Short mmCIF file of C-alpha atoms in Angstrom, two decimals:
data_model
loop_
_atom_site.label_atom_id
_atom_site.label_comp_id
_atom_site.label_asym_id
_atom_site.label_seq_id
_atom_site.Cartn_x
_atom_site.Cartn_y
_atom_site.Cartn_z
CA UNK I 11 -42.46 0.15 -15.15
CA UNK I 12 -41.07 3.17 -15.86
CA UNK I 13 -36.89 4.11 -16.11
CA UNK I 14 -34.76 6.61 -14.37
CA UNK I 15 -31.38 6.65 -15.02
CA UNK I 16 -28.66 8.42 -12.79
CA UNK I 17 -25.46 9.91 -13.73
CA UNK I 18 -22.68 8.94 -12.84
CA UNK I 19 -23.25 5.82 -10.78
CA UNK I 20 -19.64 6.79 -8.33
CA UNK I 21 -17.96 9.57 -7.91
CA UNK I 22 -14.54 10.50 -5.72
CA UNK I 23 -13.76 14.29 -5.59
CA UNK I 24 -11.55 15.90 -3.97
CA UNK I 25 -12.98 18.23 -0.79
CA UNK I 26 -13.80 21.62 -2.65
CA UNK I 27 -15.15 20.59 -5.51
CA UNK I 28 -17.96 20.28 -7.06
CA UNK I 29 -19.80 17.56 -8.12
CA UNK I 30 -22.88 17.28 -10.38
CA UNK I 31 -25.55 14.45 -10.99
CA UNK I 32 -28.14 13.99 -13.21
CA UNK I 33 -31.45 13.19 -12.86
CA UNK I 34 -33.67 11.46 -16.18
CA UNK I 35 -36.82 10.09 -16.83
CA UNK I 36 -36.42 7.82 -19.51
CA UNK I 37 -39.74 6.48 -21.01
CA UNK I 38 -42.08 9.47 -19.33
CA UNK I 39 -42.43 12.89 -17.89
CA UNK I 40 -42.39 14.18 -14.80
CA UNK I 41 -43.55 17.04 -13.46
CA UNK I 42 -41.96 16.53 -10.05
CA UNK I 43 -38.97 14.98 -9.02
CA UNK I 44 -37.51 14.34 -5.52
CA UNK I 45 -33.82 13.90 -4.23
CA UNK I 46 -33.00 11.63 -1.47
CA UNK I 47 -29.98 11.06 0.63
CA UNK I 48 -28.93 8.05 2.19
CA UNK I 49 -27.00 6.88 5.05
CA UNK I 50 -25.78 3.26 4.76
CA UNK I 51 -28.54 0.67 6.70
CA UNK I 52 -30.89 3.76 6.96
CA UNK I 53 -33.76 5.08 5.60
CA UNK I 54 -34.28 7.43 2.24
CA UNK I 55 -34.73 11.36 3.60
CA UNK I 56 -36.21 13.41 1.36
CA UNK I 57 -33.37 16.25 0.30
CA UNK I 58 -35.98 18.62 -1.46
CA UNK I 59 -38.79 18.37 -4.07
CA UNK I 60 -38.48 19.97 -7.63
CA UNK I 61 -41.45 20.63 -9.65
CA UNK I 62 -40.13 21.37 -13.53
CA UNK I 63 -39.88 25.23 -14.68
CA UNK I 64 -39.74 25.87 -10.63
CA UNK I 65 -37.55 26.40 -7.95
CA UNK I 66 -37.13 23.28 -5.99
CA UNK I 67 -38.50 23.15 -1.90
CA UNK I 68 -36.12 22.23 0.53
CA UNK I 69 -36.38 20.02 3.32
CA UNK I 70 -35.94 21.66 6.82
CA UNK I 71 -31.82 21.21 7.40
CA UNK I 72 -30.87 20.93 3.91
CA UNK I 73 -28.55 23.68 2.60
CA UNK I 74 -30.06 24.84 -0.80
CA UNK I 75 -27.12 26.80 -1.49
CA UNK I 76 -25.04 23.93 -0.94
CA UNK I 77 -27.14 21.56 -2.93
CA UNK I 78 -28.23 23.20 -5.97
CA UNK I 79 -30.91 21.47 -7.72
CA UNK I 80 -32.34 22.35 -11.41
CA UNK I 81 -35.24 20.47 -12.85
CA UNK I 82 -34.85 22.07 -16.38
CA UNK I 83 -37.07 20.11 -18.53
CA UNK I 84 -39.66 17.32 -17.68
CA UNK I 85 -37.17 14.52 -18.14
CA UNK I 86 -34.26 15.75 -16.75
CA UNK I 87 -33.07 17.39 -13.03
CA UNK I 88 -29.45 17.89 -11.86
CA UNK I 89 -28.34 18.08 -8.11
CA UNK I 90 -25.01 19.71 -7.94
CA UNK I 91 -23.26 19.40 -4.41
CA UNK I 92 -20.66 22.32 -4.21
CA UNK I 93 -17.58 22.85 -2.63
CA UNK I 94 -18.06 19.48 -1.28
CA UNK I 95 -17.04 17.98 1.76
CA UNK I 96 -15.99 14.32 3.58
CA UNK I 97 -19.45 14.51 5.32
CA UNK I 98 -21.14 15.30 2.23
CA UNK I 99 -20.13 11.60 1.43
CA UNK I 100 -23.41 9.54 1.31
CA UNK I 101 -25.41 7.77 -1.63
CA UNK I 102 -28.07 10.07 -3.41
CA UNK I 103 -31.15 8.90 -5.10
CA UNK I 104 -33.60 10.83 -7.49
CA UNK I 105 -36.84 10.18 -8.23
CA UNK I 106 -39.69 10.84 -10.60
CA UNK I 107 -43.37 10.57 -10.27
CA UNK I 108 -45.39 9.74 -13.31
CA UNK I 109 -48.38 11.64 -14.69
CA UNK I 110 -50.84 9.08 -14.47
CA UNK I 111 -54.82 9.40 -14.31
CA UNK I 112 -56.25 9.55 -10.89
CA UNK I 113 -56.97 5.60 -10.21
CA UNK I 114 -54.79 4.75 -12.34
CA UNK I 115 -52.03 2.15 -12.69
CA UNK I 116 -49.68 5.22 -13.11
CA UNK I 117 -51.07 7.54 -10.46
CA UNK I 118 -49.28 8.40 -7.19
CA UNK I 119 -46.30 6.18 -8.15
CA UNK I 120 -42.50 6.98 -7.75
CA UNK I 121 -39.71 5.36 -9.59
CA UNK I 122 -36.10 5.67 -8.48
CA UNK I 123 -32.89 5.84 -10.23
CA UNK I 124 -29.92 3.40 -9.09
CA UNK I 125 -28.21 6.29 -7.42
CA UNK I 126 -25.38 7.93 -7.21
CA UNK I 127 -22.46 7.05 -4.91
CA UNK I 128 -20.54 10.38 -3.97
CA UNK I 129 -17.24 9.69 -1.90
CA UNK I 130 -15.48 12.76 -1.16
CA UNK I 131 -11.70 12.51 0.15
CA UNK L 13 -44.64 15.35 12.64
CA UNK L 14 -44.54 11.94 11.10
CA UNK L 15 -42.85 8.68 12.12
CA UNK L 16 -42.80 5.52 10.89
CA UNK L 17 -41.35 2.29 12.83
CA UNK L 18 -40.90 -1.20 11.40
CA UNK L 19 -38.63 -3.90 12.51
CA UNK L 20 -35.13 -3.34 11.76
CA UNK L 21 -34.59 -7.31 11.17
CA UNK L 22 -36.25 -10.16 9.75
CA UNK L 23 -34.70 -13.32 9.27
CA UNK L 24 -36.23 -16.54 7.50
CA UNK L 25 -35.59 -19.34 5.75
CA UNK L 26 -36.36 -20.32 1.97
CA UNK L 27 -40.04 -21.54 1.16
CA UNK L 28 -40.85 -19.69 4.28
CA UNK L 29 -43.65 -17.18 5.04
CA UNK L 30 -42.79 -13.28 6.64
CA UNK L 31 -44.61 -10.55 7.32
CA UNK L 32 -43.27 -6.80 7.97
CA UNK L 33 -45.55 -4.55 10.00
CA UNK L 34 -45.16 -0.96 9.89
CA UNK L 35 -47.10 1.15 12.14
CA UNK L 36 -47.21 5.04 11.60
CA UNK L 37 -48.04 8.78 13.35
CA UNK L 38 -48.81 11.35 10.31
CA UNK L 39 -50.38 14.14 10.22
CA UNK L 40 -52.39 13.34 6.79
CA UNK L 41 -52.91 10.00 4.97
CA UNK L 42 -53.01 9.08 1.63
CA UNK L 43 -51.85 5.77 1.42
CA UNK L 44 -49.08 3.65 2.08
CA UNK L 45 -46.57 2.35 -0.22
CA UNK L 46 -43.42 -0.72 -0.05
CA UNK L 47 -40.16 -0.72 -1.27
CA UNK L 48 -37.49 -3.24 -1.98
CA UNK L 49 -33.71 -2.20 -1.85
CA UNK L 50 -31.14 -4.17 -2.83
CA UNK L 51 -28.13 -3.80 -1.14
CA UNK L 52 -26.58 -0.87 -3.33
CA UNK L 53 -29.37 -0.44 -5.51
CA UNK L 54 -32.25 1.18 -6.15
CA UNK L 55 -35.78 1.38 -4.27
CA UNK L 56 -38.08 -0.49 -6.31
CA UNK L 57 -42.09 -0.08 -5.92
CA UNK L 58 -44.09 -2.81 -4.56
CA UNK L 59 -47.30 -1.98 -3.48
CA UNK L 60 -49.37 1.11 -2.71
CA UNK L 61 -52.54 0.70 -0.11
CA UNK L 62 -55.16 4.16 -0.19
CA UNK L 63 -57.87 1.42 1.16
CA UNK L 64 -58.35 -0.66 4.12
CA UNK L 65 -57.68 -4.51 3.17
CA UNK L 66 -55.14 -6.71 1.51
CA UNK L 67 -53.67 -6.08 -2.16
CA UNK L 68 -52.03 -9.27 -3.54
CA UNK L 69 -49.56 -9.26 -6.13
CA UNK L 70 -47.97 -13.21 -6.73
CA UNK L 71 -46.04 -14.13 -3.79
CA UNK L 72 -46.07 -10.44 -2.24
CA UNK L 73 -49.56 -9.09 -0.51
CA UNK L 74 -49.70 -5.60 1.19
CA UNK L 75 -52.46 -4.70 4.27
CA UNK L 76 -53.62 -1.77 5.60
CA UNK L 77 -55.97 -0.85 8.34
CA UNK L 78 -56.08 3.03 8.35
CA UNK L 79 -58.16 2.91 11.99
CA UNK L 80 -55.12 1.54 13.41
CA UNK L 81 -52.76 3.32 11.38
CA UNK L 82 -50.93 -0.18 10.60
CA UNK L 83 -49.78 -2.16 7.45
CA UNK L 84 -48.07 -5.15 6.65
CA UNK L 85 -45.91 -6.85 3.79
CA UNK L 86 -46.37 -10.23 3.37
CA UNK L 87 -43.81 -12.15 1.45
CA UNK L 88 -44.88 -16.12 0.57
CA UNK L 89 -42.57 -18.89 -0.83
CA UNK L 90 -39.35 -16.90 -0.09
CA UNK L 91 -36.00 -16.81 -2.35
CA UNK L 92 -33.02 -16.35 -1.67
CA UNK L 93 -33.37 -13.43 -4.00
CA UNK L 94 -35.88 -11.79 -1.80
CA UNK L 95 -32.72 -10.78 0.38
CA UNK L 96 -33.01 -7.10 0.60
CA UNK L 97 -34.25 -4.30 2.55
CA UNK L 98 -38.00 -3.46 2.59
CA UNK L 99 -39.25 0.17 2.98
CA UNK L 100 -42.74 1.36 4.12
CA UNK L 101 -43.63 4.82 3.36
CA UNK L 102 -46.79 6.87 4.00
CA UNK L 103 -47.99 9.31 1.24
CA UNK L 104 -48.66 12.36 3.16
CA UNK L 105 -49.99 15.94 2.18
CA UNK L 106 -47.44 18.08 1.22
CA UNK L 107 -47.44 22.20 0.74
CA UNK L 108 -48.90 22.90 -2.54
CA UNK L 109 -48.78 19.40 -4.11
CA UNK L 110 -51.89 17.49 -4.80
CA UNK L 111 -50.39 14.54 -4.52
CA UNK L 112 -48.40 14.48 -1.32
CA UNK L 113 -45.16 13.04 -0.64
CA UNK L 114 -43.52 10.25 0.91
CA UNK L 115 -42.23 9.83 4.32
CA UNK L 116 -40.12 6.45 4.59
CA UNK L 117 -39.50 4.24 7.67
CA UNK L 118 -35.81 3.51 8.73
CA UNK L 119 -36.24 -0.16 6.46
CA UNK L 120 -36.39 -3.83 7.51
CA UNK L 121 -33.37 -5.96 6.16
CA UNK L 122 -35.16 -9.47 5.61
CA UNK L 123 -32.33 -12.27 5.38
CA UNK L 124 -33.25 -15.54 3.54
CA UNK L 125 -31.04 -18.78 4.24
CA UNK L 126 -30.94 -21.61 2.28
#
Protein backbone atom coordinates (compact mmCIF):
# COMPACT_ATOMS: atom_id res chain seq x y z
CA UNK A 1 0.00 0.00 0.00
CA UNK A 2 0.86 3.29 -0.07
CA UNK A 3 3.55 5.32 2.59
CA UNK A 4 3.14 8.30 4.79
CA UNK A 5 5.77 9.26 6.78
CA UNK A 6 5.52 11.68 9.87
CA UNK A 7 8.00 13.98 11.26
CA UNK A 8 9.28 13.80 14.04
CA UNK A 9 7.96 10.63 15.62
CA UNK A 10 8.24 12.52 19.66
CA UNK A 11 8.50 15.65 20.60
CA UNK A 12 8.87 17.46 24.33
CA UNK A 13 8.58 21.31 24.23
CA UNK A 14 8.48 23.46 26.58
CA UNK A 15 4.76 25.30 27.21
CA UNK A 16 5.00 28.35 24.70
CA UNK A 17 6.48 27.00 22.03
CA UNK A 18 5.89 25.95 19.04
CA UNK A 19 6.01 22.84 17.55
CA UNK A 20 5.78 21.76 13.89
CA UNK A 21 5.06 18.31 12.12
CA UNK A 22 5.15 17.18 8.86
CA UNK A 23 2.92 15.52 6.88
CA UNK A 24 4.30 13.28 3.41
CA UNK A 25 3.02 11.10 0.98
CA UNK A 26 5.70 9.04 -0.06
CA UNK A 27 4.95 6.87 -3.19
CA UNK A 28 1.65 9.10 -4.35
CA UNK A 29 -0.28 12.29 -4.32
CA UNK A 30 -2.80 13.52 -2.50
CA UNK A 31 -5.07 15.96 -3.01
CA UNK A 32 -6.51 15.88 0.50
CA UNK A 33 -5.08 15.18 3.65
CA UNK A 34 -6.65 14.95 7.15
CA UNK A 35 -5.18 15.51 10.76
CA UNK A 36 -6.30 13.53 13.63
CA UNK A 37 -5.84 13.79 17.31
CA UNK A 38 -5.78 11.16 19.71
CA UNK A 39 -6.47 10.54 23.23
CA UNK A 40 -4.81 7.38 24.63
CA UNK A 41 -7.54 4.14 24.45
CA UNK A 42 -9.80 6.48 22.32
CA UNK A 43 -10.86 6.97 19.08
CA UNK A 44 -9.11 9.12 16.01
CA UNK A 45 -11.14 12.77 15.81
CA UNK A 46 -10.79 14.36 12.85
CA UNK A 47 -8.70 17.86 13.63
CA UNK A 48 -9.49 19.45 10.11
CA UNK A 49 -9.29 18.47 6.40
CA UNK A 50 -6.73 20.12 3.94
CA UNK A 51 -7.23 19.96 0.33
CA UNK A 52 -3.63 21.05 -1.45
CA UNK A 53 -3.32 24.84 -2.80
CA UNK A 54 -6.38 25.47 -0.13
CA UNK A 55 -7.08 26.56 3.12
CA UNK A 56 -7.70 23.66 5.34
CA UNK A 57 -11.61 23.13 7.10
CA UNK A 58 -11.73 22.88 10.62
CA UNK A 59 -13.58 20.66 12.71
CA UNK A 60 -16.21 22.34 15.03
CA UNK A 61 -13.94 23.02 18.48
CA UNK A 62 -10.67 23.02 16.90
CA UNK A 63 -8.71 26.31 17.15
CA UNK A 64 -7.35 27.04 13.58
CA UNK A 65 -5.31 29.72 14.85
CA UNK A 66 -3.87 27.52 17.28
CA UNK A 67 -3.29 24.68 14.92
CA UNK A 68 -2.02 25.99 11.79
CA UNK A 69 -2.10 23.60 9.03
CA UNK A 70 -0.42 24.08 5.38
CA UNK A 71 -0.85 21.50 2.71
CA UNK A 72 1.75 23.17 0.32
CA UNK A 73 2.29 20.69 -2.32
CA UNK A 74 0.51 17.30 -3.07
CA UNK A 75 2.96 15.28 -1.03
CA UNK A 76 3.55 17.24 1.75
CA UNK A 77 1.24 19.13 4.76
CA UNK A 78 2.58 20.58 8.04
CA UNK A 79 0.46 21.04 11.30
CA UNK A 80 2.15 23.51 13.49
CA UNK A 81 0.69 23.66 17.16
CA UNK A 82 1.66 27.17 18.58
CA UNK A 83 2.35 28.51 21.74
CA UNK A 84 1.66 25.12 22.97
CA UNK A 85 0.31 23.94 26.02
CA UNK A 86 0.29 20.69 28.71
CA UNK A 87 -3.25 19.93 27.34
CA UNK A 88 -2.16 20.25 23.91
CA UNK A 89 -0.24 16.97 24.84
CA UNK A 90 -1.87 14.10 22.80
CA UNK A 91 -0.62 11.86 19.76
CA UNK A 92 -1.41 13.37 16.21
CA UNK A 93 -1.90 11.43 13.09
CA UNK A 94 -2.03 12.64 9.36
CA UNK A 95 -3.43 11.14 6.66
CA UNK A 96 -3.60 11.02 2.90
CA UNK A 97 -6.14 9.76 0.52
CA UNK A 98 -5.02 8.43 -2.79
CA UNK A 99 -6.24 9.46 -6.24
CA UNK A 100 -7.51 6.33 -7.35
CA UNK A 101 -10.23 5.55 -10.18
CA UNK A 102 -13.72 5.30 -8.97
CA UNK A 103 -13.96 1.30 -8.25
CA UNK A 104 -10.83 1.08 -7.93
CA UNK A 105 -8.32 -0.68 -5.66
CA UNK A 106 -7.07 2.92 -4.85
CA UNK A 107 -10.36 4.76 -4.55
CA UNK A 108 -11.83 6.05 -1.26
CA UNK A 109 -8.80 4.73 0.69
CA UNK A 110 -6.81 6.52 3.53
CA UNK A 111 -3.37 5.73 4.64
CA UNK A 112 -1.95 7.00 7.92
CA UNK A 113 1.38 8.04 9.04
CA UNK A 114 2.88 6.48 12.41
CA UNK A 115 2.19 9.72 14.18
CA UNK A 116 3.54 12.06 16.05
CA UNK A 117 3.84 11.99 19.85
CA UNK A 118 3.76 15.71 21.19
CA UNK A 119 4.45 15.93 25.09
CA UNK A 120 4.45 19.36 26.24
CA UNK A 121 5.93 20.13 29.88
CA UNK B 1 -24.96 13.88 13.88
CA UNK B 2 -23.12 10.63 13.61
CA UNK B 3 -22.20 7.95 16.15
CA UNK B 4 -20.67 4.93 15.99
CA UNK B 5 -20.59 2.20 18.97
CA UNK B 6 -18.60 -1.04 19.03
CA UNK B 7 -17.48 -3.03 21.95
CA UNK B 8 -14.79 -1.54 23.86
CA UNK B 9 -13.27 -5.21 24.64
CA UNK B 10 -12.75 -8.40 23.06
CA UNK B 11 -10.82 -11.02 24.49
CA UNK B 12 -9.88 -14.52 22.85
CA UNK B 13 -7.65 -17.02 22.71
CA UNK B 14 -5.14 -18.16 19.83
CA UNK B 15 -6.66 -20.33 16.88
CA UNK B 16 -9.84 -18.78 18.00
CA UNK B 17 -12.67 -17.13 16.00
CA UNK B 18 -14.03 -13.15 16.90
CA UNK B 19 -16.20 -11.02 15.50
CA UNK B 20 -16.52 -7.04 16.16
CA UNK B 21 -19.90 -5.51 15.42
CA UNK B 22 -20.24 -1.95 14.92
CA UNK B 23 -23.55 -0.45 14.60
CA UNK B 24 -23.92 3.27 13.38
CA UNK B 25 -26.45 6.63 13.21
CA UNK B 26 -25.15 8.92 10.12
CA UNK B 27 -26.59 11.18 8.38
CA UNK B 28 -25.17 9.89 4.81
CA UNK B 29 -23.52 6.54 3.89
CA UNK B 30 -20.92 5.64 1.78
CA UNK B 31 -19.42 2.77 3.13
CA UNK B 32 -17.75 1.48 5.99
CA UNK B 33 -14.19 0.92 6.52
CA UNK B 34 -11.74 -1.18 9.51
CA UNK B 35 -8.74 -0.29 11.05
CA UNK B 36 -6.05 -2.00 13.01
CA UNK B 37 -3.92 0.02 15.61
CA UNK B 38 -1.19 -1.17 17.20
CA UNK B 39 -0.60 -0.01 20.42
CA UNK B 40 1.49 3.24 19.50
CA UNK B 41 1.26 2.91 15.95
CA UNK B 42 -0.40 3.70 13.13
CA UNK B 43 -4.09 2.92 11.80
CA UNK B 44 -3.70 0.51 9.16
CA UNK B 45 -6.62 -0.18 6.44
CA UNK B 46 -8.42 -3.35 6.45
CA UNK B 47 -11.43 -3.43 4.69
CA UNK B 48 -13.88 -1.02 3.10
CA UNK B 49 -17.78 -2.28 2.62
CA UNK B 50 -20.03 0.34 0.00
CA UNK B 51 -22.26 -3.04 -0.51
CA UNK B 52 -24.40 -5.19 1.52
CA UNK B 53 -22.56 -8.71 2.13
CA UNK B 54 -19.29 -10.13 3.29
CA UNK B 55 -15.73 -9.11 1.79
CA UNK B 56 -13.06 -11.73 2.69
CA UNK B 57 -9.54 -11.03 2.74
CA UNK B 58 -7.36 -14.41 4.27
CA UNK B 59 -8.15 -14.79 7.80
CA UNK B 60 -10.01 -11.24 8.08
CA UNK B 61 -13.78 -10.90 6.45
CA UNK B 62 -15.78 -7.59 6.78
CA UNK B 63 -20.01 -7.49 6.66
CA UNK B 64 -22.28 -4.99 6.13
CA UNK B 65 -26.00 -4.76 6.08
CA UNK B 66 -26.79 -1.05 5.23
CA UNK B 67 -30.82 -1.75 6.17
CA UNK B 68 -29.69 -2.25 9.58
CA UNK B 69 -26.98 0.11 9.58
CA UNK B 70 -24.59 -2.76 11.07
CA UNK B 71 -21.14 -4.33 10.21
CA UNK B 72 -18.90 -6.74 11.50
CA UNK B 73 -15.07 -7.79 11.48
CA UNK B 74 -14.43 -11.16 11.55
CA UNK B 75 -11.01 -12.30 12.50
CA UNK B 76 -10.31 -16.41 11.93
CA UNK B 77 -7.28 -18.44 13.21
CA UNK B 78 -6.14 -15.66 15.63
CA UNK B 79 -2.32 -14.66 16.52
CA UNK B 80 -1.02 -13.41 19.03
CA UNK B 81 -0.03 -10.68 16.66
CA UNK B 82 -3.59 -9.79 15.98
CA UNK B 83 -3.38 -7.98 19.50
CA UNK B 84 -4.40 -4.52 18.71
CA UNK B 85 -7.17 -2.17 18.56
CA UNK B 86 -9.75 -2.38 15.72
CA UNK B 87 -11.51 0.78 14.35
CA UNK B 88 -14.80 0.98 12.37
CA UNK B 89 -15.45 4.07 10.53
CA UNK B 90 -18.32 5.19 8.27
CA UNK B 91 -17.46 7.23 5.09
CA UNK B 92 -19.89 9.98 5.28
CA UNK B 93 -20.67 13.07 2.96
CA UNK B 94 -18.71 15.82 3.74
CA UNK B 95 -19.11 19.79 2.60
CA UNK B 96 -17.73 20.09 -0.77
CA UNK B 97 -15.83 16.76 -1.03
CA UNK B 98 -16.95 14.09 -3.36
CA UNK B 99 -15.66 11.65 -1.51
CA UNK B 100 -16.77 12.11 2.07
CA UNK B 101 -14.95 11.60 5.14
CA UNK B 102 -14.54 9.34 7.91
CA UNK B 103 -16.19 9.26 11.19
CA UNK B 104 -14.42 6.58 13.55
CA UNK B 105 -15.92 4.61 16.49
CA UNK B 106 -14.22 4.89 19.99
CA UNK B 107 -12.12 1.26 18.90
CA UNK B 108 -12.33 -2.32 20.22
CA UNK B 109 -9.00 -3.55 21.92
CA UNK B 110 -9.08 -7.41 20.97
CA UNK B 111 -6.59 -9.34 23.40
CA UNK B 112 -5.20 -12.72 22.17
CA UNK B 113 -3.72 -15.26 24.86
CA UNK B 114 -1.68 -17.94 24.20
Amino acid sequence: GAVVSQHPSRVICKSGTSVKIECRSLDFQATTMFWYRQFPKKSLMLMATSNEGSKATYEQGVEKDKFLINHASLTLSTLTVTSAHPEDSSFYICSARTRGLAGGPGHNEQFFGPGTRLTVL
Amino acid sequence: GQSLEQPSEVTAVEGAIVQINCTYQTSGFYGLSWYQQHDGGAPTFLSYNALDGLEETGRFSSFLSRSDSYGYLLLQELQMKDSASYFCAVRSPDRGSTLGRLYFGRGTQLTVWP
